[in-house]
Short mmCIF file of C-alpha atoms in Angstrom, two decimals:
data_model
loop_
_atom_site.label_atom_id
_atom_site.label_comp_id
_atom_site.label_asym_id
_atom_site.label_seq_id
_atom_site.Cartn_x
_atom_site.Cartn_y
_atom_site.Cartn_z
CA TYR A 1 101.21 60.91 82.27
CA PRO A 2 99.93 57.52 84.07
CA VAL A 3 97.28 56.80 81.33
CA ILE A 4 100.32 57.53 78.57
CA ALA A 5 102.57 54.92 80.92
CA LYS A 6 99.50 52.18 81.12
CA GLN A 7 98.86 52.38 77.55
CA ALA A 8 102.36 52.12 76.36
CA LYS A 9 103.02 49.14 78.62
CA ARG A 10 99.83 47.51 77.32
CA GLU A 11 101.55 47.44 73.88
CA GLY A 12 105.34 47.20 74.39
CA ALA A 13 106.17 50.89 73.78
CA GLN A 14 109.09 53.37 74.71
CA ILE A 15 108.13 56.50 76.10
CA TYR A 16 110.03 59.25 74.93
CA TRP A 17 111.18 62.52 75.78
CA GLY A 18 112.09 65.02 72.93
CA ASP A 19 113.05 68.42 72.43
CA GLU A 20 115.89 70.97 69.88
CA MET A 21 117.82 73.59 71.20
CA GLY A 22 120.03 75.69 69.67
CA LEU A 23 123.52 76.79 70.80
CA ARG A 24 125.76 80.05 70.78
CA SER A 25 129.63 80.58 70.29
CA ASP A 26 128.46 83.63 72.89
CA HIS A 27 126.79 81.71 75.27
CA VAL A 28 128.32 82.45 79.07
CA SER A 29 128.22 79.57 81.89
CA GLY A 30 129.99 77.75 84.16
CA LYS A 31 132.17 79.34 86.72
CA SER A 32 136.07 80.28 87.10
CA TYR A 33 138.42 81.68 89.42
CA ALA A 34 141.39 84.20 90.18
CA PRO A 35 143.14 86.00 92.47
CA ALA A 36 141.43 87.51 95.52
CA GLY A 37 141.02 91.73 94.05
CA GLN A 38 141.67 90.17 90.47
CA THR A 39 138.45 89.70 87.81
CA PRO A 40 138.73 86.23 86.05
CA LEU A 41 139.69 86.68 82.33
CA ILE A 42 138.50 83.63 80.18
CA ARG A 43 140.31 83.33 76.32
CA ALA A 44 137.61 82.77 73.89
CA THR A 45 136.72 83.77 69.94
CA GLY A 46 135.50 86.96 68.99
CA GLN A 47 133.37 85.10 65.67
CA ARG A 48 129.45 84.75 66.15
CA PHE A 49 128.58 81.32 64.94
CA GLY A 50 126.37 78.25 66.33
CA CYS A 51 124.97 74.91 65.83
CA ASN A 52 121.45 73.54 66.78
CA MET A 53 120.07 70.04 68.37
CA ILE A 54 117.63 67.70 68.89
CA SER A 55 117.80 65.01 71.91
CA ALA A 56 115.47 62.31 73.25
CA ILE A 57 115.40 60.62 76.67
CA THR A 58 114.15 57.69 78.28
CA ASN A 59 113.92 56.87 82.26
CA LYS A 60 115.42 53.91 81.21
CA GLY A 61 118.65 55.98 80.52
CA ALA A 62 118.64 55.60 76.94
CA LEU A 63 119.48 58.85 74.46
CA ALA A 64 119.18 59.33 70.66
CA PHE A 65 120.41 62.72 69.65
CA MET A 66 120.77 64.44 66.60
CA VAL A 67 123.29 67.49 66.23
CA PHE A 68 122.80 70.07 63.21
CA GLU A 69 123.48 72.90 60.77
CA GLY A 70 120.75 75.44 60.19
CA LYS A 71 117.29 76.10 61.30
CA PHE A 72 115.34 73.35 62.77
CA LYS A 73 112.76 72.69 59.78
CA THR A 74 110.43 69.73 59.09
CA PRO A 75 112.69 67.52 57.15
CA THR A 76 114.91 67.91 60.18
CA PHE A 77 112.26 66.57 62.13
CA VAL A 78 111.24 63.97 60.03
CA GLU A 79 114.58 62.77 59.43
CA PHE A 80 115.07 62.50 63.18
CA LEU A 81 112.32 60.37 63.79
CA GLY A 82 113.73 57.76 61.19
CA ARG A 83 116.82 57.77 62.90
CA LEU A 84 115.13 57.25 65.93
CA LEU A 85 112.50 54.36 64.79
CA LYS A 86 115.84 52.97 63.34
CA HIS A 87 117.37 53.30 66.62
CA ALA A 88 114.79 51.90 69.29
CA GLN A 89 112.88 49.05 69.28
CA GLY A 90 109.76 48.38 69.54
CA LYS A 91 107.18 50.89 68.98
CA VAL A 92 107.56 54.54 70.19
CA CYS A 93 105.91 57.15 72.09
CA LEU A 94 107.27 60.37 71.54
CA ILE A 95 106.60 63.39 73.90
CA VAL A 96 107.30 67.18 72.56
CA ASP A 97 105.93 70.27 73.25
CA GLY A 98 103.80 72.63 70.63
CA HIS A 99 106.34 73.65 68.12
CA PRO A 100 104.74 74.31 64.67
CA VAL A 101 107.01 71.67 62.96
CA HIS A 102 106.10 68.89 65.74
CA LYS A 103 102.34 70.07 63.69
CA SER A 104 102.44 70.41 60.63
CA GLY A 105 101.03 68.35 57.55
CA ILE A 106 104.03 66.15 56.92
CA VAL A 107 104.98 65.58 60.09
CA LYS A 108 101.57 64.25 61.00
CA SER A 109 101.82 62.14 57.46
CA PHE A 110 105.04 60.59 58.63
CA VAL A 111 103.56 59.42 61.57
CA GLN A 112 100.23 58.21 60.11
CA ALA A 113 102.40 56.07 57.56
CA ASN A 114 104.51 54.63 60.54
CA VAL A 115 101.24 54.47 62.83
CA GLN A 116 102.22 50.93 63.85
CA ARG A 117 105.51 52.09 65.38
CA LEU A 118 105.20 55.49 66.20
CA ARG A 119 103.03 57.77 68.30
CA LEU A 120 103.60 61.15 69.10
CA ILE A 121 102.55 63.22 71.95
CA LEU A 122 102.56 67.09 72.58
CA LEU A 123 103.08 68.83 75.94
CA PRO A 124 100.30 71.09 77.35
CA GLY A 125 101.62 75.27 76.58
CA TYR A 126 103.77 76.76 78.66
CA CYS A 127 105.06 74.39 80.40
CA PRO A 128 108.98 73.17 79.35
CA GLU A 129 109.60 72.20 83.00
CA LEU A 130 107.23 69.35 82.40
CA ASN A 131 110.00 68.05 79.96
CA PRO A 132 112.90 66.34 81.80
CA ASP A 133 114.78 66.96 78.04
CA GLU A 134 115.15 70.29 79.01
CA LEU A 135 117.81 69.41 81.69
CA LEU A 136 120.08 67.36 79.33
CA ASN A 137 119.74 70.47 77.41
CA GLN A 138 121.12 72.91 80.56
CA ASP A 139 123.52 69.87 80.74
CA VAL A 140 124.97 70.28 77.32
CA LYS A 141 125.34 73.81 77.34
CA THR A 142 126.86 73.98 81.13
CA ASN A 143 129.00 71.09 80.52
CA ALA A 144 129.72 71.10 77.02
CA LEU A 145 129.91 74.41 76.13
CA GLY A 146 130.23 75.93 79.21
CA LYS A 147 134.52 74.00 79.64
CA SER A 148 135.41 74.18 76.45
CA ARG A 149 135.66 77.15 74.09
CA PRO A 150 136.02 76.51 70.60
CA ALA A 151 136.90 78.58 67.77
CA ASN A 152 135.02 77.58 65.48
CA LYS A 153 131.92 75.66 63.69
CA GLY A 154 133.29 72.32 63.52
CA GLU A 155 134.80 72.33 67.22
CA MET A 156 131.44 73.18 68.58
CA ILE A 157 129.89 70.19 66.88
CA LYS A 158 132.44 68.04 67.48
CA ALA A 159 132.08 69.05 71.45
CA VAL A 160 128.75 68.80 71.43
CA ARG A 161 128.65 65.37 69.82
CA SER A 162 131.56 64.05 72.23
CA HIS A 163 129.86 65.00 75.04
CA LEU A 164 126.67 62.79 73.74
CA HIS A 165 128.07 60.39 73.03
CA ARG A 166 129.68 60.06 76.43
CA ARG A 167 126.39 60.89 77.76
CA GLN A 168 125.05 57.73 76.18
CA LYS A 169 126.97 55.65 77.98
CA GLN A 170 126.45 56.84 81.10
CA PRO A 171 122.07 55.87 81.45
CA THR A 172 122.37 57.10 85.25
CA ILE A 173 122.78 60.43 84.65
CA ILE A 174 120.16 60.27 82.32
CA ARG A 175 117.89 58.65 84.45
CA ASN A 176 118.37 60.86 87.30
CA MET A 177 116.69 63.73 85.03
CA PHE A 178 113.41 62.31 85.68
CA LYS A 179 114.00 62.54 89.44
CA GLU A 180 113.60 66.37 89.34
CA LYS A 181 110.06 67.09 91.20
CA HIS A 182 109.19 69.20 88.55
CA VAL A 183 109.47 66.67 85.97
CA TRP A 184 105.85 65.22 84.16
CA PRO A 185 106.71 61.66 85.39
CA ARG A 186 106.57 62.90 89.25
CA ALA A 187 105.36 66.21 89.12
CA PRO A 188 101.72 66.05 90.74
CA SER A 189 98.75 65.77 87.68
CA ARG A 190 98.15 69.96 87.89
CA TRP A 191 95.97 69.30 84.23
CA ALA A 192 93.52 66.39 85.37
CA SER A 193 91.08 68.76 87.21
CA ARG A 194 91.15 71.80 88.89
CA THR A 195 88.31 72.25 91.40
CA ARG A 196 87.96 71.14 94.70
CA PRO A 197 86.65 67.51 95.67
CA ARG A 198 83.42 67.36 97.51
CA PRO A 199 84.07 65.97 101.02
CA PRO A 200 82.59 62.72 102.11
CA ALA A 201 78.65 63.32 103.78
CA SER A 202 80.25 62.26 107.18
CA ARG A 203 82.53 65.59 106.70
CA ARG A 204 80.12 67.20 104.61
CA PRO A 205 79.36 71.12 106.95
CA SER A 206 75.39 71.22 107.56
CA SER A 207 73.39 74.34 106.37
CA CYS A 208 72.54 75.41 109.80
CA SER A 209 74.37 74.18 112.95
CA ALA A 210 72.98 72.67 115.62
CA THR A 211 74.23 74.71 118.57
CA THR A 212 74.13 78.14 117.99
CA GLY A 213 72.02 78.26 114.52
CA VAL A 214 74.60 80.52 112.63
CA PRO A 215 74.70 79.80 108.86
CA ALA A 216 77.91 77.30 108.47
CA ARG A 217 80.59 78.63 106.18
CA SER A 218 80.59 76.27 103.00
CA TRP A 219 78.60 76.18 99.82
CA ALA A 220 75.76 74.74 102.00
CA SER A 221 75.25 78.21 103.57
CA ARG A 222 73.25 79.72 101.05
CA ASN A 223 69.84 76.68 101.98
CA CYS A 224 69.89 77.96 105.37
CA CYS A 225 66.80 80.37 106.02
CA SER A 226 66.90 83.77 105.15
CA ARG A 227 64.88 84.70 108.40
CA THR A 228 66.49 86.90 111.21
CA LEU A 229 68.24 84.18 113.57
CA PRO A 230 67.21 84.16 117.21
CA PRO A 231 70.25 83.81 119.65
CA PRO A 232 72.22 80.72 120.26
CA TRP A 233 69.39 79.80 123.45
CA ALA A 234 67.09 79.65 121.05
CA ALA A 235 68.33 78.38 118.03
CA SER A 236 66.61 74.72 118.71
CA SER A 237 63.56 76.26 117.41
CA VAL A 238 64.54 77.60 113.76
CA PRO A 239 63.59 75.81 111.40
CA CYS A 240 65.42 75.33 108.26
CA SER A 241 64.46 75.12 104.33
#
């Protein structure tokens, strides 16, 4: 991420984090209350319906979204990219996951046609916790649906759009999503290198101990002589290969 941030700053681009999410009428979230000893009851419709949304946020508090019906397909994502370019100013770096739609040929052609203003970056696999836009998804499920019980699809779409329009006017809440420890802008870089760094020469253990003649417990221990070592008081006469 630091490399991406430096390139975006040099090019004057904005870094957006995007994600998609499906919403259903039978989603259960939030808490309620009731008198002691009584189970709380919440009235809800028995109908099954849902909608989908796609959003993108920045660490400056900007939010772009689109609520739609049906499955998430390539034309839907291309339409969202077009809206994002109209919504944002300057160049856009959009970071998304490895969904097949994001890697489709039509999307690649659209990005190539708008290469002067758009750059698409894919996250590593199996790490949704790095994307701060996942926190916006949870916010929508908890506060847009958890605190309202839409009776039909139209009411659900209206509630989701109303909540997202409210969040567009609350950039502080969007910025706070980037302060979580597990998201990529704050998380330690565990993808750059998984090897243990080699210590400096001043702290590097020697092949044999200077006082006991016992091989040091390190990667250099294999360089010690293989002969049987004498007792510690005779260690000075033990050569090392």
